[in-house]
PDB file of C-alpha atoms (C1' of nucleotides) in Angstrom:
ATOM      1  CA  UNK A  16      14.998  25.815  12.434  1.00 81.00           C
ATOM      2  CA  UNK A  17      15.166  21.822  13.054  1.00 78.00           C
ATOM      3  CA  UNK A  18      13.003  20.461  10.883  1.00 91.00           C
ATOM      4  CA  UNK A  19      11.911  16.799  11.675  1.00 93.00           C
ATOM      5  CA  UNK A  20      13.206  14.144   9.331  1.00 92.00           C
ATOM      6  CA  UNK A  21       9.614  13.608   7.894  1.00 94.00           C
ATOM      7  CA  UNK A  22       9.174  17.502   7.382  1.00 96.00           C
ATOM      8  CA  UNK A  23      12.348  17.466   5.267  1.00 97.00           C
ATOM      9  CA  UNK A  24      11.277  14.671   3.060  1.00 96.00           C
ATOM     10  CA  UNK A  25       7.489  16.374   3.022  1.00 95.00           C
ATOM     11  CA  UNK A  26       9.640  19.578   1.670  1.00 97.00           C
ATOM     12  CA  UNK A  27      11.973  17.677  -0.287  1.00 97.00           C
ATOM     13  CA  UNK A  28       8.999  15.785  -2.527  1.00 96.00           C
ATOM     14  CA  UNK A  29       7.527  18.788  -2.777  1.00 95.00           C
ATOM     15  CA  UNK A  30      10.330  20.691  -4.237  1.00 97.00           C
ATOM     16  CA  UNK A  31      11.177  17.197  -6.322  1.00 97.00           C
ATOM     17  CA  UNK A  32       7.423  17.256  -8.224  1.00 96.00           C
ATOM     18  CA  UNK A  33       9.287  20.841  -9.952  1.00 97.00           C
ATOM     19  CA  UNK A  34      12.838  19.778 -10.329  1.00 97.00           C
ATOM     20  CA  UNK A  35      12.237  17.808 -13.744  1.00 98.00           C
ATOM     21  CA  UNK A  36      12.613  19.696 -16.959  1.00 98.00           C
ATOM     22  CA  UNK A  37       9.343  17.484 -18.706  1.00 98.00           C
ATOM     23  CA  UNK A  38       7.269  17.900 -15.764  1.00 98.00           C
ATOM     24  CA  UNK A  39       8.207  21.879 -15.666  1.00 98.00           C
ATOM     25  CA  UNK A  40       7.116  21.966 -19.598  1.00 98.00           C
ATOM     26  CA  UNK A  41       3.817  19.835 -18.949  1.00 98.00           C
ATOM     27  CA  UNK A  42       2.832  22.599 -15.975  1.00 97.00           C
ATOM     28  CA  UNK A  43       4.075  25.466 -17.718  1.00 97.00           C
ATOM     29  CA  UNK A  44       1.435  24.237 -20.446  1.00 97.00           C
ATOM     30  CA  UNK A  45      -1.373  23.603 -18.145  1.00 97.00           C
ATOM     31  CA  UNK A  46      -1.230  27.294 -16.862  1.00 96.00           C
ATOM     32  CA  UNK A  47      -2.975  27.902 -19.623  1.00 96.00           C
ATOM     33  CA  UNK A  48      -6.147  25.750 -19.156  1.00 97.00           C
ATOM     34  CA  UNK A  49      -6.486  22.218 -19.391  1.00 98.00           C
ATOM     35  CA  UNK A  50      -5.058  19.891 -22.451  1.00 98.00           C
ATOM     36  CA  UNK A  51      -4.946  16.190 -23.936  1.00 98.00           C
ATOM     37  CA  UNK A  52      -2.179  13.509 -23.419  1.00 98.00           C
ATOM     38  CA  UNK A  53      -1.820  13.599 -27.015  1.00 98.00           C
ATOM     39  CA  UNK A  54      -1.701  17.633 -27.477  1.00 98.00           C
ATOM     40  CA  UNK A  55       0.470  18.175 -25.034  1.00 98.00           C
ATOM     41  CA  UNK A  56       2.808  15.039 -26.344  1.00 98.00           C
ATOM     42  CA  UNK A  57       2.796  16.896 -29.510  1.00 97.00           C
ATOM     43  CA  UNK A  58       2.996  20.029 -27.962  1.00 97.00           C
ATOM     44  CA  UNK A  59       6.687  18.833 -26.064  1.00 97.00           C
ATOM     45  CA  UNK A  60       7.827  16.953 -28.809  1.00 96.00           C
ATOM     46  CA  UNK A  61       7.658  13.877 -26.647  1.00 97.00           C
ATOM     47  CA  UNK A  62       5.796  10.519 -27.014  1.00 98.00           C
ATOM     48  CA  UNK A  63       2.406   9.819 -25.527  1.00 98.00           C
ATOM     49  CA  UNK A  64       4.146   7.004 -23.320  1.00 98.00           C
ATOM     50  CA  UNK A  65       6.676   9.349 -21.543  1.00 98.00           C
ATOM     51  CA  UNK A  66       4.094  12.379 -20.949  1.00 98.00           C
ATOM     52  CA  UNK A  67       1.633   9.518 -19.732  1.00 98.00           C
ATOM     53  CA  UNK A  68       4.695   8.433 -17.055  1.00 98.00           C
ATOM     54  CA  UNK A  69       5.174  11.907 -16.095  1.00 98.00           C
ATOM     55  CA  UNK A  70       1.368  12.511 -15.845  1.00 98.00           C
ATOM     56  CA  UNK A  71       0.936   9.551 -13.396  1.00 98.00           C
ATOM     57  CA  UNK A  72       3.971  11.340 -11.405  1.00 97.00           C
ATOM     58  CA  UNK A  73       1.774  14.209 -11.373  1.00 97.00           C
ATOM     59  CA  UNK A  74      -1.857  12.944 -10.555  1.00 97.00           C
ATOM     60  CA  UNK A  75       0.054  10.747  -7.597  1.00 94.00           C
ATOM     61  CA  UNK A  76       1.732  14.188  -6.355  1.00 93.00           C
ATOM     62  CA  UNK A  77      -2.237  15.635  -6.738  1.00 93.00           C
ATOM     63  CA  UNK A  78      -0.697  18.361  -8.962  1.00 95.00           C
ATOM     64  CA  UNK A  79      -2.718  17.253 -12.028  1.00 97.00           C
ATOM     65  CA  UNK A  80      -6.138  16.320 -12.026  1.00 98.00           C
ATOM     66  CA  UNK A  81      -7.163  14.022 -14.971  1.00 98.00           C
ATOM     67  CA  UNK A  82     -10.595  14.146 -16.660  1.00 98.00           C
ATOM     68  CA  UNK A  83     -12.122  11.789 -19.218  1.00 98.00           C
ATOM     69  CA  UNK A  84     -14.064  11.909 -21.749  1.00 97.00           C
ATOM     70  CA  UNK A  85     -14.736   9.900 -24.962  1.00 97.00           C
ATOM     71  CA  UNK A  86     -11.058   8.212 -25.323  1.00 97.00           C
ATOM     72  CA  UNK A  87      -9.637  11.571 -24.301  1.00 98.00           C
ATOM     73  CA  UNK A  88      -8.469  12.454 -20.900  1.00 98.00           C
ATOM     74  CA  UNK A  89      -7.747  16.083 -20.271  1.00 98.00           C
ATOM     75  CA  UNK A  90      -5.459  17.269 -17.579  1.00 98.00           C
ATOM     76  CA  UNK A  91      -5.486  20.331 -15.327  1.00 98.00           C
ATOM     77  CA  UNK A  92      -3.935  21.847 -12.887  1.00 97.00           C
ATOM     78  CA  UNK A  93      -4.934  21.015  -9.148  1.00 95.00           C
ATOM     79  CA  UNK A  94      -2.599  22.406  -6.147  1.00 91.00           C
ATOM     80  CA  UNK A  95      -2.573  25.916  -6.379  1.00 91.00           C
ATOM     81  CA  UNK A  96       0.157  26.162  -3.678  1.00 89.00           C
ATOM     82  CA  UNK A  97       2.599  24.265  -6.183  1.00 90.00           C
ATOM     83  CA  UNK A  98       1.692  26.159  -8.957  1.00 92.00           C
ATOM     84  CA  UNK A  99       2.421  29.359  -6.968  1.00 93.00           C
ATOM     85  CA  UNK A 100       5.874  28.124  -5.989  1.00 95.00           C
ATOM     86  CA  UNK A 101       6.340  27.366  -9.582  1.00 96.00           C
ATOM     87  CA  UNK A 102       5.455  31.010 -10.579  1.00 95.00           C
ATOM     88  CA  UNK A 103       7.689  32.142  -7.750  1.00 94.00           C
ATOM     89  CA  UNK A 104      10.726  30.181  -9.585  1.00 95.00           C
ATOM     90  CA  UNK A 105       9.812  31.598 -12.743  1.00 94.00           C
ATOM     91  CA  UNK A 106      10.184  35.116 -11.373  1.00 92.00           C
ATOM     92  CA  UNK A 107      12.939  34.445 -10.254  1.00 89.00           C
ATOM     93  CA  UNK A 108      14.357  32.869 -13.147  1.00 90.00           C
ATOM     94  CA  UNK A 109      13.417  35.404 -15.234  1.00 89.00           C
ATOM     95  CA  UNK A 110      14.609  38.539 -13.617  1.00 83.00           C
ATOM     96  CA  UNK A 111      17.261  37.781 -11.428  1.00 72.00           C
TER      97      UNK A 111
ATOM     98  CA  UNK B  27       2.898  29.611 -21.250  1.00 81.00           C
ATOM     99  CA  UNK B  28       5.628  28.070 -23.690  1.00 77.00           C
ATOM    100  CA  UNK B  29       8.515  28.315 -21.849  1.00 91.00           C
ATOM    101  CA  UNK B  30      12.030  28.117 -23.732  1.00 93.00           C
ATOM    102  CA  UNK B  31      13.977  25.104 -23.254  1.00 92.00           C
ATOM    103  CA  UNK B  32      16.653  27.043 -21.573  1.00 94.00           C
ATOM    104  CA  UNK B  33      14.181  28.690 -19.178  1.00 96.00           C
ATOM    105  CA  UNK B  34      12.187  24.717 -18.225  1.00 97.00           C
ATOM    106  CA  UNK B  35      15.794  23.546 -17.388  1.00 96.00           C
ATOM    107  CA  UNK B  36      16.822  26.437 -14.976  1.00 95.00           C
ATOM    108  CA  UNK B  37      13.713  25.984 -13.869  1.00 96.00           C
ATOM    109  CA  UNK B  38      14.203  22.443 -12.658  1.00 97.00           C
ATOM    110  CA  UNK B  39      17.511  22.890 -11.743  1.00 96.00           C
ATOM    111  CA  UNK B  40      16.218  25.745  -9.217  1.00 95.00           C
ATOM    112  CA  UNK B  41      13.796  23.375  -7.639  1.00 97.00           C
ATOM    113  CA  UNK B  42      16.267  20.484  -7.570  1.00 97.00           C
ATOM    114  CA  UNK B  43      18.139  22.558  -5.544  1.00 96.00           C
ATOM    115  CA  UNK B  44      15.695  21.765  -2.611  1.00 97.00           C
ATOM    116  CA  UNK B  45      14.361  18.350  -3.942  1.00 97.00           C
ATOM    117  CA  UNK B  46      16.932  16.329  -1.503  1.00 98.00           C
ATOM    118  CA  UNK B  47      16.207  15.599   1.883  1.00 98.00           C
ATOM    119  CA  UNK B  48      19.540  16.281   2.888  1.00 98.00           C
ATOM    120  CA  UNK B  49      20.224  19.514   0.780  1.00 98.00           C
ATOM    121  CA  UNK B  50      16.717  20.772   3.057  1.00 98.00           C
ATOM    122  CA  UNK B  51      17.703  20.299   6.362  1.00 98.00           C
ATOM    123  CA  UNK B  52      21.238  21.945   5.710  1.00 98.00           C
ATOM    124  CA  UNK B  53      19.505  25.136   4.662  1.00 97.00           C
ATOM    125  CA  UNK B  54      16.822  25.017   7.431  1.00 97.00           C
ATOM    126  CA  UNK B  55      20.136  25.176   9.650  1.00 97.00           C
ATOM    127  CA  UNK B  56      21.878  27.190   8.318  1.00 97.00           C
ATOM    128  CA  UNK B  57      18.640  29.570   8.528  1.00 96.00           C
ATOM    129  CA  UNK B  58      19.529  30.526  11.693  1.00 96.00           C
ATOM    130  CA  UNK B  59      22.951  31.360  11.162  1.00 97.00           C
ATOM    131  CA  UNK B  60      26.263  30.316   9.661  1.00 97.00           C
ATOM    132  CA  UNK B  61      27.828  26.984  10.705  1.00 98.00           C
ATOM    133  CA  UNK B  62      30.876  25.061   9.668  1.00 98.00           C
ATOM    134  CA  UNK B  63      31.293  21.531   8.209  1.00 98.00           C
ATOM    135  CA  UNK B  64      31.900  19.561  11.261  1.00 98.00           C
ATOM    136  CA  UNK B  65      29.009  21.003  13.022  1.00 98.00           C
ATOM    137  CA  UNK B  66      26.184  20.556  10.003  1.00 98.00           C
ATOM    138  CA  UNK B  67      27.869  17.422  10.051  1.00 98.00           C
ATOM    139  CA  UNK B  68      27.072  16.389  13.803  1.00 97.00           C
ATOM    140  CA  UNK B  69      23.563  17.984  13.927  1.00 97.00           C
ATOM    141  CA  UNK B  70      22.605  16.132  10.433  1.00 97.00           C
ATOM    142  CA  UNK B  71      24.513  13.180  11.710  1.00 97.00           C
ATOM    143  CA  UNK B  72      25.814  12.626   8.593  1.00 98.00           C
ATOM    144  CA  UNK B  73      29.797  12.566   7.596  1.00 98.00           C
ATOM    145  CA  UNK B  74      31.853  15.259   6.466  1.00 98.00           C
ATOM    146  CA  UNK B  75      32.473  14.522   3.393  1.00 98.00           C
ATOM    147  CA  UNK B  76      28.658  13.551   2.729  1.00 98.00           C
ATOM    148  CA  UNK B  77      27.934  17.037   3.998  1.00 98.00           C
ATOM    149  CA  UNK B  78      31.158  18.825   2.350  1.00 98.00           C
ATOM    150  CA  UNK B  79      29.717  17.170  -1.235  1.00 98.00           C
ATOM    151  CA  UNK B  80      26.061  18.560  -0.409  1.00 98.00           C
ATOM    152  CA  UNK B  81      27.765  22.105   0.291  1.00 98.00           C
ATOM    153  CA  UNK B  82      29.753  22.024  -3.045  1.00 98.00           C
ATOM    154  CA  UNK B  83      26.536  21.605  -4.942  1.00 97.00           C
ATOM    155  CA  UNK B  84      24.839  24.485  -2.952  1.00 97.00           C
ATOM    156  CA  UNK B  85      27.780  26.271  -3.485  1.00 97.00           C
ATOM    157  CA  UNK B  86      27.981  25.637  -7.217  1.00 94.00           C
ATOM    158  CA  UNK B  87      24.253  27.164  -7.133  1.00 93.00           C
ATOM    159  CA  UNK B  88      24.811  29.873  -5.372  1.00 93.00           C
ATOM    160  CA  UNK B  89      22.605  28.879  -2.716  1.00 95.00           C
ATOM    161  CA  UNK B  90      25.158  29.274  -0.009  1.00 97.00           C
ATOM    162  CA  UNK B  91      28.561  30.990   0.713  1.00 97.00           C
ATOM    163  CA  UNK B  92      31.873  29.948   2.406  1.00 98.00           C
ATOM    164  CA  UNK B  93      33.725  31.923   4.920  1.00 98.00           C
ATOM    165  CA  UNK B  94      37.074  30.362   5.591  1.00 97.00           C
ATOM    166  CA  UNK B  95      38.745  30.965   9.385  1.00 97.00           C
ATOM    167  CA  UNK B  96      41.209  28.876  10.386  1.00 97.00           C
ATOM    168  CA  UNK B  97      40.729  25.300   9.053  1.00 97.00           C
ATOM    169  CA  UNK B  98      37.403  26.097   9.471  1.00 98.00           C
ATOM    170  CA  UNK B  99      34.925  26.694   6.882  1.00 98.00           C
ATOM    171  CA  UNK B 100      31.805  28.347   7.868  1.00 98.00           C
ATOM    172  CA  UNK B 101      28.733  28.093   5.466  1.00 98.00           C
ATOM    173  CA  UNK B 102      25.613  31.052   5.384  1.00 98.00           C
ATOM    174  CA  UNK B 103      22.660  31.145   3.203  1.00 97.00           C
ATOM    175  CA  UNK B 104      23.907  33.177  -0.123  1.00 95.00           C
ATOM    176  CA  UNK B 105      20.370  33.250  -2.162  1.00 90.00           C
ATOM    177  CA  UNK B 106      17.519  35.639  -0.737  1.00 90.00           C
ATOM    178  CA  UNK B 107      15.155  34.215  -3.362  1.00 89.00           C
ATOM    179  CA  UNK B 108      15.552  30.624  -3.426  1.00 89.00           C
ATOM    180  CA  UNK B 109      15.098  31.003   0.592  1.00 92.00           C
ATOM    181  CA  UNK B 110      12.108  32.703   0.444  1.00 93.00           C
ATOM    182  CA  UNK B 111      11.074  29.526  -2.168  1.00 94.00           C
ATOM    183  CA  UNK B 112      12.070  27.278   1.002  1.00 96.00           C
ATOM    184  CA  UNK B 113      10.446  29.425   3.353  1.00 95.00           C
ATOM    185  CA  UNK B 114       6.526  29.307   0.847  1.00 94.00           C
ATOM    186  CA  UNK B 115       7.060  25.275   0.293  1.00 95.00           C
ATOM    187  CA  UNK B 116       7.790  24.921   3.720  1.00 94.00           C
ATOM    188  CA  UNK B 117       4.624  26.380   5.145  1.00 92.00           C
ATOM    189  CA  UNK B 118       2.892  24.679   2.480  1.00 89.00           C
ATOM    190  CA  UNK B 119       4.220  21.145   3.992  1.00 90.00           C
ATOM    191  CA  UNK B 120       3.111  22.705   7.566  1.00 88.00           C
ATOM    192  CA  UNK B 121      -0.230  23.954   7.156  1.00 82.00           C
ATOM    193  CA  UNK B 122      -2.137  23.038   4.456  1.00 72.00           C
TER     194      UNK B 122
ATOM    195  C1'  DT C   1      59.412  19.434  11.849  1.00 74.62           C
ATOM    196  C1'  DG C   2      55.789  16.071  12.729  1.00 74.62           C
ATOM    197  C1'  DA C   3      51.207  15.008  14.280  1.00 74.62           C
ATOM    198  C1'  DA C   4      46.572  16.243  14.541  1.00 74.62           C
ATOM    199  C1'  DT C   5      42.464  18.591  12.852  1.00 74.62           C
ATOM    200  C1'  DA C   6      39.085  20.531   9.274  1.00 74.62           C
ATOM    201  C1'  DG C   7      37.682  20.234   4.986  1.00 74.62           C
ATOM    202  C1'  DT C   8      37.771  18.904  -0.074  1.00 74.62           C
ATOM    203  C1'  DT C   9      37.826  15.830  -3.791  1.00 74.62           C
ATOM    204  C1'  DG C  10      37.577  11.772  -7.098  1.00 74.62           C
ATOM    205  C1'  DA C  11      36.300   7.070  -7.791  1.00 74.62           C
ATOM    206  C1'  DG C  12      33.085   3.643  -7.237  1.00 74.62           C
ATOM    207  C1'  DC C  13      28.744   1.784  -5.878  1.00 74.62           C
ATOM    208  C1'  DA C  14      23.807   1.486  -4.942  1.00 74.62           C
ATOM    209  C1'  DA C  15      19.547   3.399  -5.488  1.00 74.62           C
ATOM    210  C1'  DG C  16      16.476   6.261  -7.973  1.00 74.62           C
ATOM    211  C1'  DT C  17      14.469   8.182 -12.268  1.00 74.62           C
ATOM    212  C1'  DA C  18      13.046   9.262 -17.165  1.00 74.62           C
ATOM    213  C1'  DT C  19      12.480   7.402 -21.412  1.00 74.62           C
ATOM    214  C1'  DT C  20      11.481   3.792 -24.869  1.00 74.62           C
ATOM    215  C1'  DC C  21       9.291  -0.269 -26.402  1.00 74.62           C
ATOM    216  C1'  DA C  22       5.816  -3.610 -26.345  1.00 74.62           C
ATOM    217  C1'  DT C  23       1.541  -4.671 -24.683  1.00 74.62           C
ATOM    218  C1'  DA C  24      -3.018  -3.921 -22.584  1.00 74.62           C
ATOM    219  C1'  DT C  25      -7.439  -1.467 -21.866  1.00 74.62           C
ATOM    220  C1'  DA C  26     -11.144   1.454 -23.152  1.00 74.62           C
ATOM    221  C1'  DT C  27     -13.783   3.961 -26.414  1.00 74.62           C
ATOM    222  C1'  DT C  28     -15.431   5.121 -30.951  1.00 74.62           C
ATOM    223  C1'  DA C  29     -16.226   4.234 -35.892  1.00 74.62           C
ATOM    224  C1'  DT C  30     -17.263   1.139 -39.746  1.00 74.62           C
TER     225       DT C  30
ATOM    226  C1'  DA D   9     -17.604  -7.865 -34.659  1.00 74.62           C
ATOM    227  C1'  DT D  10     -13.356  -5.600 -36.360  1.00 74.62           C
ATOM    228  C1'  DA D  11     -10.422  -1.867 -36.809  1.00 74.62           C
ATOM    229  C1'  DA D  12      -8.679   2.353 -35.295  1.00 74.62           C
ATOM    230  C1'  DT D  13      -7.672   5.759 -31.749  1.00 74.62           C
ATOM    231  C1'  DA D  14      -6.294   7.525 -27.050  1.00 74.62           C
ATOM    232  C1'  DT D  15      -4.218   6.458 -23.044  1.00 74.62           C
ATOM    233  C1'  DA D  16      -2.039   3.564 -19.477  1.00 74.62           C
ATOM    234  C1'  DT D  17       1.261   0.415 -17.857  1.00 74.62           C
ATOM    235  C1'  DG D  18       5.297  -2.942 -16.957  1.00 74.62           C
ATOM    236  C1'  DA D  19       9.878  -4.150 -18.158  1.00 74.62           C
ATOM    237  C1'  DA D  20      14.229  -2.868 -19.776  1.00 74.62           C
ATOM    238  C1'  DT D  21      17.713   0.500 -20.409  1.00 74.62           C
ATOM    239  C1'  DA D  22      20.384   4.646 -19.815  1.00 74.62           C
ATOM    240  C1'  DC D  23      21.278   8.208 -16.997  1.00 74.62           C
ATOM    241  C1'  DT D  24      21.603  10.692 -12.678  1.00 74.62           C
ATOM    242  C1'  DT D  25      22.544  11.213  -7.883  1.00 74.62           C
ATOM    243  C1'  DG D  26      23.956  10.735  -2.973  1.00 74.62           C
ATOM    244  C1'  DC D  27      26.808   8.289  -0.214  1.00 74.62           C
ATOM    245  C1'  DT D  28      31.233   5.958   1.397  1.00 74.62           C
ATOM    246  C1'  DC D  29      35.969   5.348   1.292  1.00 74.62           C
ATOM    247  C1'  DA D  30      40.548   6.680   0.567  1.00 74.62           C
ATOM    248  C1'  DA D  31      43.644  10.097  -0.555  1.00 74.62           C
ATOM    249  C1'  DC D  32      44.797  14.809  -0.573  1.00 74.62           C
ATOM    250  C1'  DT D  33      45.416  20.003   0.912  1.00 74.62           C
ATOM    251  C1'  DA D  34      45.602  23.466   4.345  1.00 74.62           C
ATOM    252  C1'  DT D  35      46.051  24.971   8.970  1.00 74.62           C
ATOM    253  C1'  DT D  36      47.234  24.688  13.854  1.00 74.62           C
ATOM    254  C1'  DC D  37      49.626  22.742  17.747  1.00 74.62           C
ATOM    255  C1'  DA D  38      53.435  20.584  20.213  1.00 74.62           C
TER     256       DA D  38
END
DNA sequence: TGAATAGTTGAGCAAGTATTCATATATTAT
DNA sequence: ATAATATATGAATACTTGCTCAACTATTCA
């Protein structure tokens, strides 16, 4: 197939924006609709600080939109190719 | 979508399969057909024993299997799935 | 048998990454 | 204005990972 070296990295970042178990949980989450830094902090059982990190991961990958209002910012879901690659490795993950 | 802990971490450890830039272009290779060491070795321009630890880790996932002939080892794609994974992120990365 | 070839493996190192902690910014409430 | 809340961020730390190097096994060739 000879891929170039920048389509292999392309690939490999995408893939990479998946391969952490936090940022699997925080998507897995925002399949359902959109949700605080806080809720979902309290949702993962992780601090506000580490789901922020993650988040930034996220927004920088455009995965994650953020929106704010009042002190709140709610995140959603944003690349609907990603999130169907993550739905294909939950398939697959779930039955065989 | 509350995923189990169990299921987030095979979940990540799916996509890490195909989160290094190395670990990519092996399997877009080896897409065409099977190959041994040496030669994913010269066409990645990497060393054998970079390559041979890359294919132990594919291995270890399934990802890829080892025919032995000679004191050659030839490697083929082993995981219909996780290809067809490689096959949707890659024409994400190429069009769109 | 001895030398050469193909591949594997473990240790060690360098680079990358996720989390925590402390601090900073922005918004709301009193 | 001050205090409290929600989030973001930088530095430090702990962990992970991919590579190199050296040593090892297995196979073929002379």
């Amino acid at each position: 197939m000879k891929l170039t070296e920048l389509k292999a990295i392309q690939l490999a970042e995408l893939f990479s924006a998946l391969s952490d178990t936090s940022r699997v949980r925080i998507i897995s989450i925002l399949i359902e609709g959109e949700m605080s830094v806080s809720a979902l902090a309290e949702e993962l059982k992780m601090t506000e600080s580490a789901v922020s990190h993650q988040l930034r991961g996220l927004r920088q990958m455009r995965l994650v939109r953020a929106r704010k209002s009042g002190r709140q910012v709610f995140y959603t879901l944003d690349d609907k190719h990603v999130i169907d690659l993550f739905q294909r490795g939950l398939d697959h993950v779930l039955h065989g």
